[in-house]
Coordinates of C-alpha atoms in Angstrom, one line a residue:
M1 CA 0.0 0.0 0.0
P2 CA 1.5 3.4 -1.0
Q3 CA 2.4 5.8 1.8
P4 CA 0.2 8.9 2.1
P5 CA 2.0 12.1 1.1
N6 CA 3.7 14.1 3.9
L7 CA 1.4 17.1 4.2
Q8 CA 3.9 18.9 6.5
N9 CA 6.5 18.6 3.8
M10 CA 4.0 19.7 1.1
L11 CA 3.0 22.8 3.2
R12 CA 6.7 23.7 3.7
Q13 CA 7.4 23.4 0.0
A14 CA 4.4 25.6 -0.8
Q15 CA 5.5 28.2 1.7
E16 CA 9.0 28.2 0.2
M17 CA 7.6 28.6 -3.3
M18 CA 5.4 31.5 -2.1
A19 CA 8.4 33.2 -0.4
A20 CA 10.5 32.8 -3.5
Q21 CA 7.8 34.3 -5.6
Q22 CA 7.3 37.2 -3.3
Q23 CA 11.1 37.9 -3.3
A24 CA 11.2 37.8 -7.1
Q25 CA 8.2 40.2 -7.3
E26 CA 9.9 42.6 -4.9
A27 CA 13.1 42.4 -6.9
L28 CA 11.1 43.4 -10.1
K29 CA 10.2 46.7 -8.5
S30 CA 13.8 47.8 -8.6
E31 CA 14.5 46.5 -12.1
R32 CA 14.0 49.0 -14.9
V33 CA 13.5 48.8 -18.6
E34 CA 13.6 51.6 -21.2
A35 CA 12.2 51.9 -24.7
S36 CA 12.1 54.6 -27.3
A37 CA 10.3 55.5 -30.5
G38 CA 10.9 57.9 -33.3
G39 CA 14.6 57.4 -33.3
G40 CA 14.8 58.3 -29.6
M41 CA 12.6 61.3 -29.7
V42 CA 10.2 59.7 -27.2
K43 CA 11.7 57.6 -24.4
V44 CA 9.8 55.6 -21.7
A45 CA 11.1 54.1 -18.5
M46 CA 9.2 51.4 -16.7
T47 CA 9.8 49.2 -13.7
G48 CA 9.7 45.4 -13.8
D49 CA 6.4 45.4 -12.0
L50 CA 4.9 47.5 -14.9
H51 CA 5.0 50.9 -13.1
L52 CA 5.5 53.6 -15.7
E53 CA 8.2 55.8 -14.3
S54 CA 8.8 58.5 -16.9
I55 CA 8.1 59.6 -20.4
T56 CA 10.7 62.0 -22.0
I57 CA 9.8 63.8 -25.2
D58 CA 12.5 65.6 -27.3
P59 CA 11.3 69.1 -28.0
G60 CA 12.0 68.5 -31.7
A61 CA 9.2 65.9 -31.7
V62 CA 6.6 68.5 -30.8
D63 CA 5.0 69.7 -34.0
P64 CA 1.7 71.5 -33.4
E65 CA 0.7 70.6 -37.0
D66 CA 1.2 66.9 -36.4
V67 CA 0.1 66.0 -32.9
E68 CA -0.9 62.5 -34.1
M69 CA 2.6 61.5 -34.9
L70 CA 3.7 62.4 -31.4
Q71 CA 0.8 60.5 -29.9
D72 CA 1.8 57.5 -32.0
M73 CA 5.4 57.7 -30.9
V74 CA 4.3 57.8 -27.2
V75 CA 2.0 54.8 -27.7
A76 CA 4.8 52.9 -29.5
A77 CA 7.3 53.6 -26.8
V78 CA 5.0 52.7 -23.9
N79 CA 4.0 49.4 -25.7
E80 CA 7.6 48.5 -26.2
A81 CA 8.5 49.2 -22.6
L82 CA 5.5 47.1 -21.5
R83 CA 6.6 44.2 -23.7
S84 CA 10.2 44.5 -22.3
A85 CA 8.9 44.6 -18.7
Q86 CA 6.7 41.6 -19.3
E87 CA 9.6 39.7 -20.7
L88 CA 11.6 40.6 -17.7
Q89 CA 8.9 39.3 -15.4
E90 CA 8.7 36.0 -17.3
S91 CA 12.5 35.6 -17.1
K92 CA 12.5 36.3 -13.3
L93 CA 9.3 34.6 -12.3
G94 CA 9.1 31.9 -14.9
G95 CA 5.9 29.9 -14.2
M96 CA 5.7 31.3 -10.6
G97 CA 3.7 34.3 -11.8
E98 CA 0.7 32.0 -12.5
G99 CA -1.8 31.2 -9.8
F100 CA -1.6 28.1 -7.7
D101 CA -4.2 25.4 -8.5
P102 CA -4.7 23.1 -5.6
M103 CA -6.6 20.5 -7.6
S104 CA -3.7 20.2 -10.0
A105 CA -1.4 19.7 -7.0
L106 CA -3.6 17.0 -5.7
D107 CA -3.7 15.3 -9.1
A108 CA 0.1 15.4 -9.2
L109 CA 0.2 13.6 -5.9
G110 CA -2.2 11.0 -7.0
M111 CA -4.9 12.4 -4.8
G112 CA -7.2 13.8 -7.5
G113 CA -10.2 11.9 -6.4
L114 CA -10.4 13.7 -3.0
G115 CA -12.4 16.6 -4.2
G116 CA -14.8 17.8 -1.6
G117 CA -13.0 16.1 1.2
G118 CA -14.4 12.6 0.4
M119 CA -12.8 9.3 -0.2
P120 CA -11.9 7.9 -3.6
G121 CA -14.8 5.9 -5.0
G122 CA -17.3 7.7 -2.8
P123 CA -20.3 9.7 -4.0
P124 CA -19.6 12.8 -6.1
G125 CA -18.6 15.7 -4.0
G126 CA -17.5 13.5 -1.1
A127 CA -20.8 13.8 0.8
P128 CA -22.3 10.6 2.2
P129 CA -25.7 9.7 0.7
N130 CA -28.7 11.0 2.6
R131 CA -31.3 8.7 4.3
A132 CA -33.7 9.0 1.4
A133 CA -31.0 7.9 -1.1
R134 CA -30.2 4.9 1.1
R135 CA -33.9 3.9 1.3
K136 CA -34.2 4.2 -2.5
K137 CA -31.4 1.7 -3.0
R138 CA -33.3 -1.0 -1.0

């Protein structure tokens, strides 16, 4: 008969993973990415946690007759900075940035049939059948 999983060990591992993820997220706050558009006429700085720090616009980029071009350059620079910051997050966090799915963890441990706190092979949801259901079986 297989040994039941060591729940204390599982809990410790989960806590270690959460602490590592929290440290990585804190470190991202101090990381910085920069992007530019229009040959450097518009520059954007963003932190690794997607906080927009600054937008710098070269005065030569300001043409009152062509405001749309400036707007396009700002959007392009911000989008490039966002993409760079997201790549940074992915490289630092890897799969840790995704949410924890307890059912997947139970499945990985071979305990997927324990949904609802019941026993494998029991009624759906883990609840014992009620008295009416037992009578109906007779």
